[in-house]
Coordinates of C-alpha atoms and ligand atoms in Angstrom, one line a residue:
X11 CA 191.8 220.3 68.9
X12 CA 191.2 217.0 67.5
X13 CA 188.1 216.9 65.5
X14 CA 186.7 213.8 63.5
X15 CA 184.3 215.4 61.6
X16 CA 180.9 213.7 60.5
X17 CA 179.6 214.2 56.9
X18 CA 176.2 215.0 56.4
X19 CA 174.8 211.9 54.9
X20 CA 176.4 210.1 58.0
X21 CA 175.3 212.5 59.9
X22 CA 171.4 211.6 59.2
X23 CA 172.2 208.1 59.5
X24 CA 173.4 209.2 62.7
X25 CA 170.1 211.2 63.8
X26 CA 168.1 208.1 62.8
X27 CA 169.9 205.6 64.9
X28 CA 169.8 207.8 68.0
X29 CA 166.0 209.2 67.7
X30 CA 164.9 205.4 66.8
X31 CA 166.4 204.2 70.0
X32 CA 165.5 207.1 71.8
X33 CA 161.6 206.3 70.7
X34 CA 161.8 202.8 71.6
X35 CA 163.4 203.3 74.8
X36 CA 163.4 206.6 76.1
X37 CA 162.8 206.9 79.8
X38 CA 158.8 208.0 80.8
X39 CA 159.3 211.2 82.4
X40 CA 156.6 213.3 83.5
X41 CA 157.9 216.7 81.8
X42 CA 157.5 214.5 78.7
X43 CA 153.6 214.2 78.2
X44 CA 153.5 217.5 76.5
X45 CA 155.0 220.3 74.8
X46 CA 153.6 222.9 76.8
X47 CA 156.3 225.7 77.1
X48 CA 155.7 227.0 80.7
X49 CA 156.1 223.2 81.8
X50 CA 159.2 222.6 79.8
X51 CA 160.3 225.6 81.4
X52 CA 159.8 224.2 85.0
X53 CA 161.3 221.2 84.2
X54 CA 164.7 222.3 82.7
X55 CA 165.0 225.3 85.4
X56 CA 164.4 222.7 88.1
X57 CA 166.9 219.7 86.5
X58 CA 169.6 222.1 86.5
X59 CA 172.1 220.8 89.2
X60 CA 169.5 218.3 90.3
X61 CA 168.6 214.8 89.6
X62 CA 166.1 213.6 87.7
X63 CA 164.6 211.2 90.4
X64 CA 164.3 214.3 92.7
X65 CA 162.6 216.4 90.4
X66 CA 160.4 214.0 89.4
X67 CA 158.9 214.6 93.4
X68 CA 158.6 218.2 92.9
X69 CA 157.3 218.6 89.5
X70 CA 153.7 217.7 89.6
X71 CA 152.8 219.2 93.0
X72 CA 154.7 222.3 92.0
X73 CA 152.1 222.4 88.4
X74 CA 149.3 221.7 91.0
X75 CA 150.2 224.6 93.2
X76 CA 151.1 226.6 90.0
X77 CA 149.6 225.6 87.0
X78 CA 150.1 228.3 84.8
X79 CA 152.4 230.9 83.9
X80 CA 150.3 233.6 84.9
X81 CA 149.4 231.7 88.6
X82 CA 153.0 231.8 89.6
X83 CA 153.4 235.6 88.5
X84 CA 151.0 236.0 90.5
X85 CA 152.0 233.6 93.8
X86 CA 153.9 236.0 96.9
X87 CA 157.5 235.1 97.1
X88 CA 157.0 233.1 99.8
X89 CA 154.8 230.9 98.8
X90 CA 156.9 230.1 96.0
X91 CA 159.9 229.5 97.9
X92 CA 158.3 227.0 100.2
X93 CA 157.2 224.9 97.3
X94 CA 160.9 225.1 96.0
X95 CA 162.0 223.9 99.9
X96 CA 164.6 221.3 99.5
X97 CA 165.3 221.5 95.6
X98 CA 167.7 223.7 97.1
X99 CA 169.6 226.5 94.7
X100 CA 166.6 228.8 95.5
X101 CA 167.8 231.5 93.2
X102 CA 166.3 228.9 90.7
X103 CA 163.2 229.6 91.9
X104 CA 162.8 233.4 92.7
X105 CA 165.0 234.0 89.0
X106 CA 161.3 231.2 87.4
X107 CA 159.5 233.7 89.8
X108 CA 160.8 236.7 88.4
X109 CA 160.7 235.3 84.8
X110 CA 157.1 234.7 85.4
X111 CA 156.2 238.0 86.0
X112 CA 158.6 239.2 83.0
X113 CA 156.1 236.9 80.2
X114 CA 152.9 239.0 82.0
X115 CA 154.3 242.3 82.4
X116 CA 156.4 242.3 79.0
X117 CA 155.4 239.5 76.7
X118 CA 151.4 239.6 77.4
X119 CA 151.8 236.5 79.3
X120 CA 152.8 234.7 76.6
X121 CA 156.0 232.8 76.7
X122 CA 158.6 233.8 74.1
X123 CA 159.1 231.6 71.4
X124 CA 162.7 232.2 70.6
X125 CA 165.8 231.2 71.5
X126 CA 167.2 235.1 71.8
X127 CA 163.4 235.7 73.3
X128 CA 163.9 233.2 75.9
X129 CA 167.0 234.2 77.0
X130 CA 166.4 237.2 77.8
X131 CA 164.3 236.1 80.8
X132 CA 165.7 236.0 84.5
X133 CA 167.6 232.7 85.0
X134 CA 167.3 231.2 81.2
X135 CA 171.2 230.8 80.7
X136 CA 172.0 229.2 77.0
X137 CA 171.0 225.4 77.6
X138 CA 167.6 226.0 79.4
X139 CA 166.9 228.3 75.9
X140 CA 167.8 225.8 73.7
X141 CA 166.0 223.2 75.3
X142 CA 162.9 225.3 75.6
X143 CA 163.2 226.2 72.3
X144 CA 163.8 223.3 70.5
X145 CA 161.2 220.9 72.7
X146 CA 158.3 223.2 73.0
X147 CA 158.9 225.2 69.9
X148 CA 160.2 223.5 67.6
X149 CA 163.5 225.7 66.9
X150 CA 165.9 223.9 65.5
X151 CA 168.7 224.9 68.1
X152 CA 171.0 223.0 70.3
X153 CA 171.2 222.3 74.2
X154 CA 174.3 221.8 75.7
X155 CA 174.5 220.5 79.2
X156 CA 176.9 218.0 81.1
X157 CA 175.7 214.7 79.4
X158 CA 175.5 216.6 76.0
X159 CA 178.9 217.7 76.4
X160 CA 180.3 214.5 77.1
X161 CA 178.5 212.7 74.8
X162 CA 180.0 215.1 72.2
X163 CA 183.4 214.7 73.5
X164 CA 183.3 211.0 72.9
X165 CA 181.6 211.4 69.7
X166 CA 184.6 213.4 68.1
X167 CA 187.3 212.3 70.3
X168 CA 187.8 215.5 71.8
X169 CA 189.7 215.6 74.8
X170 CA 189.3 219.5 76.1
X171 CA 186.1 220.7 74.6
X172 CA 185.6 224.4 74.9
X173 CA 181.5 226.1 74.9
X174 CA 182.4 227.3 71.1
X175 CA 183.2 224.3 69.8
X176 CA 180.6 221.8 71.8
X177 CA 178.1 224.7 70.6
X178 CA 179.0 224.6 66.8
X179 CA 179.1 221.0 67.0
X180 CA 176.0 220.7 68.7
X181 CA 174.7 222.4 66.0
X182 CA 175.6 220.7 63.3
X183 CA 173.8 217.7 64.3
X184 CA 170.6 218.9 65.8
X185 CA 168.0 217.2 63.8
X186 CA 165.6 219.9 61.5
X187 CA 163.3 217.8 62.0
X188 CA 162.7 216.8 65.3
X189 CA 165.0 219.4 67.1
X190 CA 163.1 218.8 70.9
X191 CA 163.2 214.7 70.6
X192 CA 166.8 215.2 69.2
X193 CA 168.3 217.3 72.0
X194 CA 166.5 214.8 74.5
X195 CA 167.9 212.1 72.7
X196 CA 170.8 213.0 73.4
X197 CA 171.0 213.8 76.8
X198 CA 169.3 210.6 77.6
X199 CA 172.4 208.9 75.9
X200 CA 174.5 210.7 78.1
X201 CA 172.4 209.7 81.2
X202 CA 171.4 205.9 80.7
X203 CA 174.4 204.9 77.9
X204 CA 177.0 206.9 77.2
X205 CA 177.7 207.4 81.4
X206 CA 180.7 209.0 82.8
X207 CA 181.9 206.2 84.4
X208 CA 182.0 202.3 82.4
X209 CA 180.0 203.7 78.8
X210 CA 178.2 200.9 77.3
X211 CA 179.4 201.6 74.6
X212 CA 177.9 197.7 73.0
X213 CA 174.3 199.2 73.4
X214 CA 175.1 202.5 72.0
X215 CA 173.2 203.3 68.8
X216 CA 175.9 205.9 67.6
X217 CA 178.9 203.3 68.6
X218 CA 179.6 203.0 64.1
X219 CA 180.2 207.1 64.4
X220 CA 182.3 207.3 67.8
X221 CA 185.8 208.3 67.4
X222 CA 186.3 207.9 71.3
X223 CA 185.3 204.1 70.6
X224 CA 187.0 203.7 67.7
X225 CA 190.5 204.9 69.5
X226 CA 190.0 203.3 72.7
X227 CA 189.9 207.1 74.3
X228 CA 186.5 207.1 75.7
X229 CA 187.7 206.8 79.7
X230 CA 189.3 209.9 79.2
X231 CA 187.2 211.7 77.1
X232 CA 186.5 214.5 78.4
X233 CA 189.0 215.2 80.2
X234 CA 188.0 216.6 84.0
X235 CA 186.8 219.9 84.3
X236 CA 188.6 221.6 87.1
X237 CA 187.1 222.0 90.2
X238 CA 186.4 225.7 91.2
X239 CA 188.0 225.8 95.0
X240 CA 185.8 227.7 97.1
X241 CA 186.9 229.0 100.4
X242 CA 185.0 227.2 103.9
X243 CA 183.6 229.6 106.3
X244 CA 182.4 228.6 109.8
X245 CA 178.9 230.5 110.8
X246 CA 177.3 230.5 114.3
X247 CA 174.0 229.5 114.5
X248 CA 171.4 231.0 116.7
X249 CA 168.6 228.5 117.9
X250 CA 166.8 230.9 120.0
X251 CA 163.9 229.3 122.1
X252 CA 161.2 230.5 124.1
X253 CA 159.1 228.3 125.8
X254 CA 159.0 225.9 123.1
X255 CA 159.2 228.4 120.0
X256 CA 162.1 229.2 117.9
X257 CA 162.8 232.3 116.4
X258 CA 163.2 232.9 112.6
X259 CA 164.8 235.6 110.6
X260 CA 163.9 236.6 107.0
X261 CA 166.7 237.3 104.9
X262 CA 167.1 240.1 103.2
X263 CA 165.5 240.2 99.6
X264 CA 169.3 239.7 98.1
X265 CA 172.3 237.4 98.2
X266 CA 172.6 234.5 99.8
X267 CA 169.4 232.6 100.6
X268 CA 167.2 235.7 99.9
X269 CA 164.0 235.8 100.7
X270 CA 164.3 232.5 102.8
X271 CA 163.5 232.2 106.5
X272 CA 166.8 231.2 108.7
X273 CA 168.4 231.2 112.2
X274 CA 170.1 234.5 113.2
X275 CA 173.4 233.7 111.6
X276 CA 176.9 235.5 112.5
X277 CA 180.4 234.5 110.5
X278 CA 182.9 233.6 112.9
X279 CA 186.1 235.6 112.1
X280 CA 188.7 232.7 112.1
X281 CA 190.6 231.4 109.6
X282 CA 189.4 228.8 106.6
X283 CA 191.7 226.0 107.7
X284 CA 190.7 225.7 110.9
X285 CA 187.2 225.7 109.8
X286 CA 187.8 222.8 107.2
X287 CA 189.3 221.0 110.3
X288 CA 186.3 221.4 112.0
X289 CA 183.8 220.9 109.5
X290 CA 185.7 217.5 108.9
X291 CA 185.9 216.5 112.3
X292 CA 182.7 217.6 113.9
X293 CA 182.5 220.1 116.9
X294 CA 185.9 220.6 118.1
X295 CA 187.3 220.1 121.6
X296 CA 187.3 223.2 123.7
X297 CA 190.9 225.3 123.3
X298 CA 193.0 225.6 126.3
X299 CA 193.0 229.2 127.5
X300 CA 196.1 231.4 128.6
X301 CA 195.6 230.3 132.0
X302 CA 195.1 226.2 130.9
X303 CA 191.0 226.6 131.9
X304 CA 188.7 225.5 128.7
X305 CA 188.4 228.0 126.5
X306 CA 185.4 229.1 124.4
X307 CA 183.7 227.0 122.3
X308 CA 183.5 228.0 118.7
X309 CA 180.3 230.1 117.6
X310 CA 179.1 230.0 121.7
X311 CA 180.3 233.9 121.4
X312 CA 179.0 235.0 118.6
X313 CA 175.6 233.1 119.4
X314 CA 175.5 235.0 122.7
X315 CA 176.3 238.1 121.0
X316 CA 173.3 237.7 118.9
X317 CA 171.0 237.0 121.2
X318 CA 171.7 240.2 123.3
X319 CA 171.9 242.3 119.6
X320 CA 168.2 241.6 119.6
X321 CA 167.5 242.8 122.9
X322 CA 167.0 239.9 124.6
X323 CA 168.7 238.1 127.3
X324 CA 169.8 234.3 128.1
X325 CA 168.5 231.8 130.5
X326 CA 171.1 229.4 131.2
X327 CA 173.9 227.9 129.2
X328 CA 173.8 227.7 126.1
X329 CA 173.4 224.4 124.5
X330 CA 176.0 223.1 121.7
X331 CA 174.1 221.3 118.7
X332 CA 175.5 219.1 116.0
X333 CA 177.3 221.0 113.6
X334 CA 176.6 220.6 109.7
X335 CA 178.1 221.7 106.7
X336 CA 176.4 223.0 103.7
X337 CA 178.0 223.4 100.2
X338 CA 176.8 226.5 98.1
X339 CA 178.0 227.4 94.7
X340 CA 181.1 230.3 96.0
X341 CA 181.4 228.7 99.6
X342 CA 181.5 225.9 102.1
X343 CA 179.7 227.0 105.0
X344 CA 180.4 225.0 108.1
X345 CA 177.2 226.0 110.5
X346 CA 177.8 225.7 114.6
X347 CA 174.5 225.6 115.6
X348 CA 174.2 226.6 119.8
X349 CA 170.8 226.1 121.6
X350 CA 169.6 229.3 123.5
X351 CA 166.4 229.3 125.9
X352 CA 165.7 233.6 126.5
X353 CA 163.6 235.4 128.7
X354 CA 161.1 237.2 126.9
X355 CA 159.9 237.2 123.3
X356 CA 160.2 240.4 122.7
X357 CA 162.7 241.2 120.1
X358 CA 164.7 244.1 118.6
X359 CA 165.6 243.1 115.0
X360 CA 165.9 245.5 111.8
X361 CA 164.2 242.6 109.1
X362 CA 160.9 240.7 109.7
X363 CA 161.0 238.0 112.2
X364 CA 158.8 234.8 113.2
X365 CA 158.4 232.9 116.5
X366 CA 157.4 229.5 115.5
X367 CA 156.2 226.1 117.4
X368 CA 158.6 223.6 117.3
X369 CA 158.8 221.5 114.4
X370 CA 156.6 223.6 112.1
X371 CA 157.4 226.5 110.5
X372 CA 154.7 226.8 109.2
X373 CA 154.5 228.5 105.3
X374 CA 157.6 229.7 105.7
X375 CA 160.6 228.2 103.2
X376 CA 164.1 227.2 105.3
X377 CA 167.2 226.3 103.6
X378 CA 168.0 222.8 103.9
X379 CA 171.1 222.6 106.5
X380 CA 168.5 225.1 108.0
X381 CA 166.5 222.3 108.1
X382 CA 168.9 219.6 109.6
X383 CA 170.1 222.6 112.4
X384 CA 165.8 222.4 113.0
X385 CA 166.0 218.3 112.9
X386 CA 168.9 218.1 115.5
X387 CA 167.0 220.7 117.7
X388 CA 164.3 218.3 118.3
X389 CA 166.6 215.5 118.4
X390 CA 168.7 217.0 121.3
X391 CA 165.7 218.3 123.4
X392 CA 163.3 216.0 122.6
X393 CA 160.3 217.4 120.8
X394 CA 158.1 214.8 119.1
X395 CA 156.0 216.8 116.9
X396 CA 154.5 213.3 115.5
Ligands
SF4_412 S1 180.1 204.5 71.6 FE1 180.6 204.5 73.7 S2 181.8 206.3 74.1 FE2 180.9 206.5 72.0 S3 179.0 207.7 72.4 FE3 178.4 205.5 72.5 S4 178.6 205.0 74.7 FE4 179.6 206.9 74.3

């Protein structure tokens, strides 16, 4: 791999010109006040895959509702996942949850202090260590995430850079001194300068050690990483209703969603490319059947067959609602939501299950296309829960 290497006296005039920018123009950022471990903690689990203007809505309530360590060991699941609601990646949260009550059960309640220490904790991959590490501790270790990595890239011209070599360089040129201000340093460069798109590259304070620059490479540097494909799967939703409540599932305490409160869900077994058809196109036209009369509706069966798995029967036809998509990490899920008004309420199911007034459920944490399935409810029959 190319590699333009920088020599250590130009490697602390480097440090210097990015931490003197970074002090006179670093962006004010709530998670920045202090040095507080279990707050540098929340941040960097809850910036991970999320931007910073959407965390910045979450972070002080959630230290409100949880303002130590020990309060969020000791906070019910569920409480904790409806603080989390619409951060989405909710494994974020139970894995802080769970890491909580890890630092009180095995570390006295005290957060570990080292890198190796803070990895072992549920959730803390490599980055969120090193930033923890190195901002509330002091450890003179590096954090590699996307604008890191880029910024790196550029730095040394380097057009394929593998997690070895972005973590020895990252290493290298972690200040000693000022390891926590030095790692935000330069993640910030990779989030207001050195962007991925059109680097301003005439305001950047490391521009006189940038290889990228000097070659006129930094467009391509880094190269793309390749896109995982991920297969789309089309689920039927039911919206069961009973004189103005909605029933809620819990999901079960693992996979997907765990933990969370959800419509009674069923995968439709069809194939993925008619499902990316139809998650691109909205709800599809009914099918002609054998005998040329409309044929089923996609997710009306499996909705029905839901509905009478829990004992319960329908009242009228089902109502079709608008059809969303949602994009986890290993799948596309294409939801088809269908409207159901039952008989009675009382239901058989194997898991814990709610009925809830319209518009509110109440403590309970949904997922987010959860959510919009809820939203489109209401649109379609009209609740106003103003
Ligand atoms: S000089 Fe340009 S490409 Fe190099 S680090 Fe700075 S902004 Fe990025």
């Amino acid at each position: 791999m190319k590699y333009t290497p920088v020599g250590p006296a130009s490697r602390a005039e480097l440090r210097a010109a990015l931490l003197a920018q970074y002090d006179r123009a670093a962006r004010e950022l709530p998670w920045r006040a202090d040095t507080d471990p279990y707050r540098i903690l929340v941040s960097e689990i809850m910036l991970q895959q999320t931007r910073v203007e959407t965390v910045r809505r979450y972070y002080g309530p959630w230290l409100d509702r949880f303002p130590t360590i020990d309060a969020l060991a000791s906070a019910r699941e569920d409480v904790v996942l409806k603080a989390w609601e619409g951060l989405g990646y909710y494994r974020r949260a139970r894995n802080l949850h769970r890491a909580a009550r890890v630092v009180r059960e095995s570390h006295g309640g005290t957060i570990p202090r080292t890198f190796e220490g803070l990895r072992g904790l549920p959730g803390v991959g490599e980055y969120t260590a090193g930033a923890v590490a190195s901002i509330a501790f002091g450890a003179a270790v590096p954090a590699v995430d996307g604008n890191v990595r880029r910024v790196l890239a550029r730095l040394f011209d380097a057009p394929a850079p593998t997690p070895a070599w972005l973590r020895e360089r990252a290493s290298e040129l972690v200040d000693p001194e000022r390891p926590g201000d030095w790692n935000q340093a330069v993640m910030e460069l990779g989030a207001t300068v050195c962007t991925p798109r059109g680097p301003r590259c005439a305001a950047c304070p490391v521009a006189p050690w940038c290889a990228a620059r000097a070659a006129g490479t930094q467009a391509e540097r880094p190269a793309p990483l390749r896109k995982r494909a991920v297969p789309t799967s089309a689920i039927a939703l039911a919206v069961i209703q009973h004189r103005g409540r909605l029933l809620l599932e819990k999901r079960p305490p693992d996979g997907l969603l765990a933990g969370m409160w959800a419509f009674p869900e069923r995968h439709l077994p069809d194939d993925p490319a008619e499902a990316e058809e139809r998650a691109g196109t909205g709800r599809p036209e009914r099918e002609a059947g054998p005998d040329g009369a409309p044929g089923e509706e996609p997710g009306r069966a499996e909705a029905l067959a839901l509905v009478r798995s829990m004992g319960l029967a329908v009242v009228g036809e089902p109502l079709p609602l608008e059809p969303c998509r949602h994009r986890f990490t290993h799948l596309e899920a294409v939801y088809l939501p269908w409207a159901l008004e039952v008989a009675k309420c009382d239901v058989v199911a194997s898991g814990e299950v709610a009925w809830v007034e319209a518009g509110a459920p109440g403590n309970r944490a949904m997922p987010r296309a959860q959510q919009r399935v809820l939203d489109s409810w209401m649109r379609t029959i009209g609740v106003n829960t103003e």
